[in-house]
XYZ file of C-alpha atoms in Angstrom:
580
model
C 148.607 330.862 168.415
C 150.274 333.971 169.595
C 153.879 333.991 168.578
C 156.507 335.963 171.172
C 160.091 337.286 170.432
C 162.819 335.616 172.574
C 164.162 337.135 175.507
C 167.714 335.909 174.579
C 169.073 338.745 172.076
C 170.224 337.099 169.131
C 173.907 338.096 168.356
C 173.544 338.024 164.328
C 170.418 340.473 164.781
C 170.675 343.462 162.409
C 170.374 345.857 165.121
C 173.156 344.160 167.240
C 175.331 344.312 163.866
C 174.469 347.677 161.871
C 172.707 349.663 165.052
C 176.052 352.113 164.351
C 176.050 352.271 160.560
C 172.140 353.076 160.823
C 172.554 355.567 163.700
C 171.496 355.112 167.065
C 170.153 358.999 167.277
C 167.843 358.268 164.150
C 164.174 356.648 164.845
C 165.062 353.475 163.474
C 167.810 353.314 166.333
C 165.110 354.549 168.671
C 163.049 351.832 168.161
C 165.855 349.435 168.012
C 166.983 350.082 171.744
C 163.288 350.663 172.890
C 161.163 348.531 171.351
C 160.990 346.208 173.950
C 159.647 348.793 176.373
C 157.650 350.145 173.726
C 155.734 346.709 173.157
C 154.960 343.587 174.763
C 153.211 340.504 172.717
C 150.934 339.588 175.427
C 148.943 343.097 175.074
C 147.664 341.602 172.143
C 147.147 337.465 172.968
C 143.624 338.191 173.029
C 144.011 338.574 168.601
C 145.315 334.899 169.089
C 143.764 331.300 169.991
C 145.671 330.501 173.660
C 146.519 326.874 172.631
C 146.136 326.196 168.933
C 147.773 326.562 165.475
C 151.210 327.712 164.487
C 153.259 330.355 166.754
C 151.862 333.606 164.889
C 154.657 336.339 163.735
C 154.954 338.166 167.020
C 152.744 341.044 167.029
C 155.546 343.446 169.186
C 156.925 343.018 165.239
C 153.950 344.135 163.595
C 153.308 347.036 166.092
C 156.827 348.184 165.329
C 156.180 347.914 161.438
C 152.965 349.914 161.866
C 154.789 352.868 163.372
C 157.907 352.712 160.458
C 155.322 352.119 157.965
C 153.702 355.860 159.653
C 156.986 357.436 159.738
C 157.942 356.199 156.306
C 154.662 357.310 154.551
C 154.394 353.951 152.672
C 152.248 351.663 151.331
C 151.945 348.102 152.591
C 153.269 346.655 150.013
C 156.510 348.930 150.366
C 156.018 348.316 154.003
C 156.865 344.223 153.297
C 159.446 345.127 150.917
C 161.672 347.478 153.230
C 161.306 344.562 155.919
C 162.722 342.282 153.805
C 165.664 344.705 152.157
C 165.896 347.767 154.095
C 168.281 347.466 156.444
C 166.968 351.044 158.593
C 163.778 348.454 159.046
C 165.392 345.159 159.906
C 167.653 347.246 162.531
C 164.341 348.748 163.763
C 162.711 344.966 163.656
C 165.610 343.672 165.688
C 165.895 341.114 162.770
C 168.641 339.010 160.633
C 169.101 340.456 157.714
C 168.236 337.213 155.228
C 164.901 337.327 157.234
C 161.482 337.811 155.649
C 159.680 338.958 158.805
C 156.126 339.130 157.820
C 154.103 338.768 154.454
C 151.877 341.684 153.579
C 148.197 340.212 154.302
C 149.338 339.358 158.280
C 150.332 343.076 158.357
C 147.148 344.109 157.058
C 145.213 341.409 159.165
C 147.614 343.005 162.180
C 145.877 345.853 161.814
C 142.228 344.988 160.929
C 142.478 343.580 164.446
C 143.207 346.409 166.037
C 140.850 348.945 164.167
C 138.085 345.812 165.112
C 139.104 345.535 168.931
C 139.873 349.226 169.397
C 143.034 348.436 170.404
C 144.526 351.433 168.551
C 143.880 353.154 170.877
C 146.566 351.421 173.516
C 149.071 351.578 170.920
C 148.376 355.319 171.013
C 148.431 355.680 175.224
C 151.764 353.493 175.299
C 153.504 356.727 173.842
C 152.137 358.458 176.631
C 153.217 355.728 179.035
C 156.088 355.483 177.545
C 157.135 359.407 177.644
C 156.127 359.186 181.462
C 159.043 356.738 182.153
C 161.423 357.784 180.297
C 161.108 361.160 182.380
C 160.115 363.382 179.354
C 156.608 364.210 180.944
C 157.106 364.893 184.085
C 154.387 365.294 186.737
C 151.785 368.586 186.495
C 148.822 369.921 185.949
C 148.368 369.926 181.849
C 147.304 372.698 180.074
C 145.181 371.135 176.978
C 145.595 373.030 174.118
C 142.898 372.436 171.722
C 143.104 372.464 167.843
C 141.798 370.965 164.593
C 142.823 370.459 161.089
C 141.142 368.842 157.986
C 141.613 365.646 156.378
C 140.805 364.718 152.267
C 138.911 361.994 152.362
C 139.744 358.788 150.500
C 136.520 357.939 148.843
C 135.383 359.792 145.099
C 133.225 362.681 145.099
C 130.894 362.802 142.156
C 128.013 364.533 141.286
C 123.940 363.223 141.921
C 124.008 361.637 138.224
C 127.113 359.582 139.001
C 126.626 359.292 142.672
C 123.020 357.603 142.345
C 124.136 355.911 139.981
C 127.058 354.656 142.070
C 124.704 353.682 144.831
C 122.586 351.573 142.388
C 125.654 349.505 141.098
C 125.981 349.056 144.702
C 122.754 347.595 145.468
C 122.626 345.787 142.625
C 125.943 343.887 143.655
C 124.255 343.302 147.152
C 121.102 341.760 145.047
C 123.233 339.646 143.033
C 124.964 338.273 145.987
C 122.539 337.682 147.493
C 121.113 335.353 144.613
C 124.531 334.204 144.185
C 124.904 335.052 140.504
C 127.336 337.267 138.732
C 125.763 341.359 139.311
C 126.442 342.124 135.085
C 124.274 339.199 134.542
C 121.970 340.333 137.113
C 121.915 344.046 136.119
C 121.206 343.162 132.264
C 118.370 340.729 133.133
C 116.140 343.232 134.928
C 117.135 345.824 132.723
C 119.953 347.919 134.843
C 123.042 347.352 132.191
C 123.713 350.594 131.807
C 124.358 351.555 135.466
C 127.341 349.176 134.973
C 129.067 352.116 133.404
C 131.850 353.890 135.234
C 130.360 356.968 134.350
C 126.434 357.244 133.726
C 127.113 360.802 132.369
C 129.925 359.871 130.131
C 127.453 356.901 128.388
C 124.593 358.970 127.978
C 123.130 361.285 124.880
C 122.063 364.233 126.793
C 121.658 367.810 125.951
C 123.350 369.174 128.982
C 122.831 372.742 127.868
C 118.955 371.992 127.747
C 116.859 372.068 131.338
C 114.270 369.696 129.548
C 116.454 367.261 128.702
C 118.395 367.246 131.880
C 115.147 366.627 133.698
C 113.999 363.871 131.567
C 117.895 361.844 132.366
C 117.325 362.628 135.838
C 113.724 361.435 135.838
C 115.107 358.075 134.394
C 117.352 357.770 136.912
C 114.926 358.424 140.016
C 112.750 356.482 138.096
C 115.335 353.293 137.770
C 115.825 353.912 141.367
C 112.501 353.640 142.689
C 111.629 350.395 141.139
C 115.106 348.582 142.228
C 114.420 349.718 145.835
C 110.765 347.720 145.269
C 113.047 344.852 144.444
C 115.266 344.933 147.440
C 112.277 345.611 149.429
C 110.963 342.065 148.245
C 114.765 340.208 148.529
C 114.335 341.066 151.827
C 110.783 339.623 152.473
C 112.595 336.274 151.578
C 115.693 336.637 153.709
C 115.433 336.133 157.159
C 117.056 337.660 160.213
C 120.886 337.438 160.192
C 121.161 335.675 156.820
C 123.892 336.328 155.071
C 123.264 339.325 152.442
C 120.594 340.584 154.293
C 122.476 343.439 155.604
C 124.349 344.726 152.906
C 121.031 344.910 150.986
C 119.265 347.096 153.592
C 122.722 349.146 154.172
C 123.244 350.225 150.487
C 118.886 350.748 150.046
C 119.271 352.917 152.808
C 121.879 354.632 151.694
C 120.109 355.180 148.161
C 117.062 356.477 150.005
C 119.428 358.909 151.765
C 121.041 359.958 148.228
C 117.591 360.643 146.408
C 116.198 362.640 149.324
C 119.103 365.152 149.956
C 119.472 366.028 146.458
C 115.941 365.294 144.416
C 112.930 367.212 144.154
C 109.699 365.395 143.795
C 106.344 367.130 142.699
C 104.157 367.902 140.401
C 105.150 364.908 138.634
C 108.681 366.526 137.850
C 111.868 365.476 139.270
C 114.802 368.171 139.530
C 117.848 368.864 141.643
C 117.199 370.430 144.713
C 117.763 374.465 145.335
C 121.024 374.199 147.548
C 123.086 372.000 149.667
C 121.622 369.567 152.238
C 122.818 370.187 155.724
C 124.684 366.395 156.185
C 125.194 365.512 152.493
C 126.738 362.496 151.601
C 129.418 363.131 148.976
C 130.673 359.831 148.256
C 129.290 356.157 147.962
C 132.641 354.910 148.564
C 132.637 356.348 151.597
C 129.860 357.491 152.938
C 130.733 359.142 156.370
C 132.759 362.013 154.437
C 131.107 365.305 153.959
C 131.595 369.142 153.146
C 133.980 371.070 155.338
C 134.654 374.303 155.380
C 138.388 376.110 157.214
C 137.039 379.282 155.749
C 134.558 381.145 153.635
C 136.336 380.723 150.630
C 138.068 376.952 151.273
C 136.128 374.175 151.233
C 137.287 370.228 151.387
C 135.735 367.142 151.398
C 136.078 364.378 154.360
C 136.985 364.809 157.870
C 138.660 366.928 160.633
C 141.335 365.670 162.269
C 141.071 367.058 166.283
C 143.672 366.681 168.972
C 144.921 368.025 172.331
C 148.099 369.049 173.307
C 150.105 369.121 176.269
C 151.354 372.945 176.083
C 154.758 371.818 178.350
C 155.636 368.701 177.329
C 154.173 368.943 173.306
C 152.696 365.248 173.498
C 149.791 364.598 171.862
C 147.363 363.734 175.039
C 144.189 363.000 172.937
C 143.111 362.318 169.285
C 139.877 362.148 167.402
C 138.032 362.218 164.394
C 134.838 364.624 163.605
C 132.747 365.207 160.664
C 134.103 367.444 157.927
C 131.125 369.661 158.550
C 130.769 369.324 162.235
C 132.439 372.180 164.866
C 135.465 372.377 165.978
C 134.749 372.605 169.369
C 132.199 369.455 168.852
C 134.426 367.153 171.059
C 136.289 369.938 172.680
C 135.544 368.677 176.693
C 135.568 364.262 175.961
C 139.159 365.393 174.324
C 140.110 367.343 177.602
C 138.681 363.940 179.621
C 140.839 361.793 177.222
C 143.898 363.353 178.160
C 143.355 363.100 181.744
C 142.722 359.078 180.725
C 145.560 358.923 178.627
C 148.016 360.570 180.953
C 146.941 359.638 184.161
C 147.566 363.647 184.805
C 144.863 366.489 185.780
C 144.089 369.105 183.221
C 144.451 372.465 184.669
C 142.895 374.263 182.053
C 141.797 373.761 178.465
C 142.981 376.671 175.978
C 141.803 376.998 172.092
C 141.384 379.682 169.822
C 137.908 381.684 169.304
C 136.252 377.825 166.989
C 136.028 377.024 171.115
C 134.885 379.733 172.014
C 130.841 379.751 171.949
C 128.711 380.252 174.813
C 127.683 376.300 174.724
C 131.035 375.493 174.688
C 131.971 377.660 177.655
C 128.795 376.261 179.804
C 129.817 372.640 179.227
C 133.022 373.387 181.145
C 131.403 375.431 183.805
C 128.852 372.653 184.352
C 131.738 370.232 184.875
C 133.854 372.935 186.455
C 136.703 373.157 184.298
C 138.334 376.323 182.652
C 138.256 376.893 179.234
C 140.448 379.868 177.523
C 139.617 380.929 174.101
C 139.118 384.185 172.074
C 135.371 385.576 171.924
C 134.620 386.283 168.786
C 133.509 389.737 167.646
C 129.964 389.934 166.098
C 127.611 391.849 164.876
C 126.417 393.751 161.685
C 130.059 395.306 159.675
C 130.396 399.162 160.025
C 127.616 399.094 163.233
C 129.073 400.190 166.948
C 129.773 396.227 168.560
C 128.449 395.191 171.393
C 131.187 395.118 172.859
C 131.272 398.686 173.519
C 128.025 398.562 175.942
C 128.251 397.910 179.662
C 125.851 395.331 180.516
C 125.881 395.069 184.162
C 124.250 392.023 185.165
C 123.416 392.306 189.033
C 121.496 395.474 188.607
C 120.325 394.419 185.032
C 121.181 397.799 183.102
C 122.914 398.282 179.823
C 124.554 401.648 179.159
C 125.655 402.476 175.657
C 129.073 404.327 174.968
C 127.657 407.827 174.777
C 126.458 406.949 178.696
C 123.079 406.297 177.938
C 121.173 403.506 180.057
C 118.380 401.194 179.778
C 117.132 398.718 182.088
C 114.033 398.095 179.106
C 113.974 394.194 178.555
C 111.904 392.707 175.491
C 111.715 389.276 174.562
C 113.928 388.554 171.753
C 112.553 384.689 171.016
C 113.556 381.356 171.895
C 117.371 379.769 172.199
C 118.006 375.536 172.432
C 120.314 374.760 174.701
C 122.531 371.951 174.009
C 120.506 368.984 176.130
C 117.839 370.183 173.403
C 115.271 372.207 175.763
C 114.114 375.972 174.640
C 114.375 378.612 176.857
C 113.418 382.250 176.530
C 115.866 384.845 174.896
C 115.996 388.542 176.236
C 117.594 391.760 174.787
C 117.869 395.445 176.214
C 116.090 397.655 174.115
C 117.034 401.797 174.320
C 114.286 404.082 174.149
C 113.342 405.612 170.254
C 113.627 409.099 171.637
C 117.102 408.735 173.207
C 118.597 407.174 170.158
C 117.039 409.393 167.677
C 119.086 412.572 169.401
C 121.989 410.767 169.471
C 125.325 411.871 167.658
C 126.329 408.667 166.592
C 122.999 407.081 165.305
C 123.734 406.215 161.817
C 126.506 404.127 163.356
C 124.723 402.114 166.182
C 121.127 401.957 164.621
C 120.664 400.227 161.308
C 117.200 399.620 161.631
C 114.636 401.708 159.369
C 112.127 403.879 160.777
C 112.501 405.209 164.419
C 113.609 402.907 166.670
C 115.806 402.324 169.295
C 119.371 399.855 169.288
C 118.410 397.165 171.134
C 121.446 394.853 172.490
C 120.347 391.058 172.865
C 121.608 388.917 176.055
C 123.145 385.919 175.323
C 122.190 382.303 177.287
C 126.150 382.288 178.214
C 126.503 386.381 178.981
C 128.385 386.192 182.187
C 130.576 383.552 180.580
C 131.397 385.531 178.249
C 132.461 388.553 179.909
C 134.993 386.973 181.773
C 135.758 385.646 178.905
C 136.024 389.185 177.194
C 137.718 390.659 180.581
C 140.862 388.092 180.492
C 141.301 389.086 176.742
C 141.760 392.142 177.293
C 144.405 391.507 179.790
C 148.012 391.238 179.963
C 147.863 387.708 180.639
C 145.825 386.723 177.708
C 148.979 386.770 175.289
C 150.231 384.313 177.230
C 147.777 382.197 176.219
C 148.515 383.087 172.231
C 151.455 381.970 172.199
C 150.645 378.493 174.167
C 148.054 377.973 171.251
C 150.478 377.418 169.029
C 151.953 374.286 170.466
C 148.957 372.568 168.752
C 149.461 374.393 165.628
C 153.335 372.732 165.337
C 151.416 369.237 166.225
C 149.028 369.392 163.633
C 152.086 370.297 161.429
C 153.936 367.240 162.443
C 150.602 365.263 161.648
C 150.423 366.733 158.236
C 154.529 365.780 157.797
C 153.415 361.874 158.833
C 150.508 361.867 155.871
C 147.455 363.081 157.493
C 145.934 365.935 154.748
C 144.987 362.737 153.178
C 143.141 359.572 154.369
C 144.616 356.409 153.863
C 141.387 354.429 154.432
C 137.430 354.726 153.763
C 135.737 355.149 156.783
C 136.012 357.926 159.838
C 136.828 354.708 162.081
C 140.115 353.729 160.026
C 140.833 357.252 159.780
C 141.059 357.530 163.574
C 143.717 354.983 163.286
C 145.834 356.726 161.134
C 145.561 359.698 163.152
C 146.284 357.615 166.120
C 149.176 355.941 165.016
C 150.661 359.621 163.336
C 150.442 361.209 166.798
C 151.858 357.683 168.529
C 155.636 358.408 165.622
C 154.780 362.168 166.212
C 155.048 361.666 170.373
C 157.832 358.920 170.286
C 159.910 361.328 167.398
C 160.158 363.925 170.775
C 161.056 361.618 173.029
C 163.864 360.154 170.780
C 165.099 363.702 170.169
C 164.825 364.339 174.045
C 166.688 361.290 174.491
C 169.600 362.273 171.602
C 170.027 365.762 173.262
C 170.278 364.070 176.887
C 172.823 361.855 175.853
C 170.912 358.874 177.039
C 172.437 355.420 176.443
C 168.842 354.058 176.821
C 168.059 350.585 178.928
C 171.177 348.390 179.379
C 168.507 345.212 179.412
C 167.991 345.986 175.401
C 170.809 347.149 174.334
C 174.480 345.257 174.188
C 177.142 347.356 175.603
C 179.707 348.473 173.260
C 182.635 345.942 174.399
C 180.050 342.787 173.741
C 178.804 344.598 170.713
C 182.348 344.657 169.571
C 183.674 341.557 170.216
C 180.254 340.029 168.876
C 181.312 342.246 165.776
C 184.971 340.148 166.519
C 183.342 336.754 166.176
C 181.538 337.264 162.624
C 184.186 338.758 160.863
C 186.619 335.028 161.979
C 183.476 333.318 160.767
C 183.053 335.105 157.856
C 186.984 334.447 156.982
C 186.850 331.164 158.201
C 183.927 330.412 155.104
C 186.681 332.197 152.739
C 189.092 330.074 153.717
C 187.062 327.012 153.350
C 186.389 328.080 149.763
C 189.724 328.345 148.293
C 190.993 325.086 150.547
C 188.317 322.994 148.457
C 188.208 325.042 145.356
C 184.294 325.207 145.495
C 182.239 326.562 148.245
C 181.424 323.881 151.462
C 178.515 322.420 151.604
C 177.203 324.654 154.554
C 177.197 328.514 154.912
C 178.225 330.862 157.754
C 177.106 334.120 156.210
C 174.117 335.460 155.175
């Protein structure tokens, strides 16, 4: 049954008592005078049963433990133990200080509920809210600066040996379940003991410096492989539809399946490794939704990227989410600039990103819903060969004139481009006539091609897109816009302070809850600093003004001497206790 926190303040509360010694300008004394506003325990009655069972710990508690555990980088088992000793927490908690608030499985339960109900994701707009009232973001159009950063992920990354191996001991603990027996027992009586191993690698004999005998392990594996997917093929014959089991089996065989085609090679009767890196490999069992990333040519990571939008003015996060490690940047650049319309309740004026956002598709998705996107075109093109850039493509008259003068209205068809709805269309490019080029002073640094032939200058899907694009740039106002990018770069900074280079959890979904609850400390941390530089006293409703605070302050210490007293009257200490 959903348990609520009294109205009536108690007066032995740590935050009534130590609010001072802890400091009202930190974020513990933030949350102490503003937790209330922050959190209310009926947004989350539908967790609870409406009528039965014992009051629950009030989940305006747990909320406020979720963001101190954030801000505190901790685990949850230091999470329980600094509500129960720290006094920074219990002040934040509005607690006594002898109280135990919570244990450390209703925390974690907490906050399975809200990762299950996707109510994460109203913790994560009551910032927003929350900065709206308190006059921090005021009214306006927002300007949406876009950005990404990656994330490690939690789960191991191993190589095919180990990882199909890692995937069997998985199934085979499915199978065993399922036939509710112990899975050593089960792996040793159909002859898969020694995939029990932590390391398959580390227990075999193999000659790794010998290609036969490499082949010949990894044929035993794939081999292994094969016939346990026959036998979860046939558990699930005998299982029917929604029986317990019966999904776990087909999730972890599917997964296997996945693992032996991305990275074996089948023919011949050989089995190898395959020649290079499959396009969405899995890299972990444990967590199968990680995968390769790359932030440049020469740094890679493994797991996620962490994408948000910022509000250039105001510096609140607006919108959060969590992509692939190998998907774009700009993959969910225009549902984050909806979000933060959703989340804010405010129009975005303009999105703004730097050149990741800056593709053709990108650009067209806006125009088609009539936004504006600013970001950097990127330069491209073969190195040392005169850019594109450098021709005048007029697009009324069709004619592209090279920097030497020279013009061509020649189009050829320069094959096929998929849009991003998935349909082909026809792709053009200007080609200059042989002769013209061939005369040309500065041929051996705009024609790379062999033989005699003319440069030829392709039209891209996007092309008057992108010369807007490429005409802003080049204007005064664009470095504007350079320096408004970089209120997203200080976010992701904060993010990375508050623990998000590496996940906490296995999973993208659990993931976007960290990130969610990072930006919620990271928005609340500039409000509370707003707040401290304002002077503000906060809302007189949660807070006890200083005279009450002080004779409340009054009253303990008399009670407190009043036990003392008792004490040394009676020579042993009374029967009942006034103090903590």
């Amino acid at each position: 049954m959903l348990g609520k926190r009294s109205a009536q303040l108690g007066m032995f509360e740590a935050d009534h008592l130590y609010l001072d010694h802890v400091g009202e300008n930190t974020f513990y004394g933030f949350l102490a005078r503003h937790r209330g506003e922050l959190f209310c325990d009926e947004d989350f009655g539908e967790f609870y049963s409406p009528d039965w069972g014992r009051p629950s710990v009030p989940p305006s508690l747990l909320a406020t433990a979720l963001l101190l555990q954030t801000h505190d980088k901790v685990s949850d088992e230091e999470a329980k133990a600094r509500a129960d000793y720290d006094l920074r927490w219990k002040v934040a908690l509005g607690v006594e200080v002898d109280e135990r608030p919570f244990a450390k499985s209703t925390l974690q339960l907490f906050r399975a509920q809200l990762v299950l109900k996707e109510k994460m994701r109203a913790v994560f707009q009551r910032s927003l809210e929350y900065a709206r009232q308190s006059g921090y973001m005021k009214k306006h159009k927002l300007r949406a600066v876009l950005d990404t950063t990656y994330i490690l992920g939690r789960g191991a990354v191993k190589d095919t040996y180990n990882l199909l191996a890692d995937s069997m001991r998985q199934l085979l603990r499915a199978l065993a379940q399922a036939e509710g027996t112990e899975v050593e027992a089960w792996a040793t009586e159909h002859g898969y003991e020694r995939y029990m191993a932590s390391s398959i690698k580390g227990e075999a004999e193999v000659d790794w410096s010998n290609e036969r005998s490499r082949s010949e392990f990894l044929e035993g594996i794939v081999t292994d492989a094969d016939r346990l997917l026959g036998l979860a093929d046939k558990a699930l014959v005998s299982l029917a539809e929604g029986e317990a089991g019966r999904e776990r089996i087909q999730r972890a065989a599917e997964l296997m399946r996945q693992l032996i085609s991305q990275d074996v090679e089948r023919g011949e009767g050989k089995v190898s490794l395959k020649e290079g890196v499959a396009r969405d490999r899995v890299v972990s069992v444990h967590d199968p939704e990680m995968r390769h990333g790359r932030k440049s040519s020469s740094k890679r990571f493994d797991g996620h990227k962490a994408a948000i939008a910022v509000d250039a003015e105001s510096q609140l996060i607006t919108a959060v989410e969590v992509l692939a490690g190998n998907a774009a940047d700009s993959e969910q650049a225009l549902e984050l600039t909806t979000a933060s319309e959703e989340n804010t309740g405010l129009e975005v004026g303009e999105t703004i990103g730097d050149c990741a956002y800056g593709s053709g598709n990108t650009r067209q998705a806006f125009a088609d819903e009539e936004r504006k996107l600013v970001a950097k075109v990127s330069r491209h093109g073969r190195r040392g060969q005169i850019p594109k850039e450098e021709f005048r493509i007029n697009l009324e008259n069709m004619t592209c004139a090279c920097p030497t003068g020279q013009s061509t209205q020649t189009l050829i068809k320069a094959g096929k481009w998929t849009d991003r709805h998935g349909k082909k269309h026809q792709r053009w490019a200007f080609l200059f006539d042989a002769d013209v080029c061939s005369a040309c002073s500065r041929r051996s640094e705009c024609v790379k091609a062999k033989g005699r032939q003319g440069r030829s200058i392709r039209l891209h899907p996007q092309e008057r897109l992108l010369q807007e694009a490429r005409e802003l740039q080049q204007s005064a106002a664009f470095k504007e816009y350079r320096q408004v990018r970089q209120a997203a770069e200080h976010r992701l900074a904060r993010l990375v302070q508050l623990g998000m280079r590496q996940a906490r959890y296995f999973g993208r979904r659990k993931t976007l809850f960290q990130l969610m609850m990072a930006a919620t400390v990271a928005n609340l941390t500039l409000v509370a600093n707003k707040m401290e530089k304002n002077g503000s006293e906060g809302s007189p409703s949660l807070s006890l003004s200083s005279s009450i605070l002080a004779f409340a302050k009054s009253i303990w210490s008399h009670l407190m001497h009043l036990e003392l007293n008792l004490t040394s009257i009676g020579g042993q200490k009374p029967a009942f206790r006034l103090g903590f």
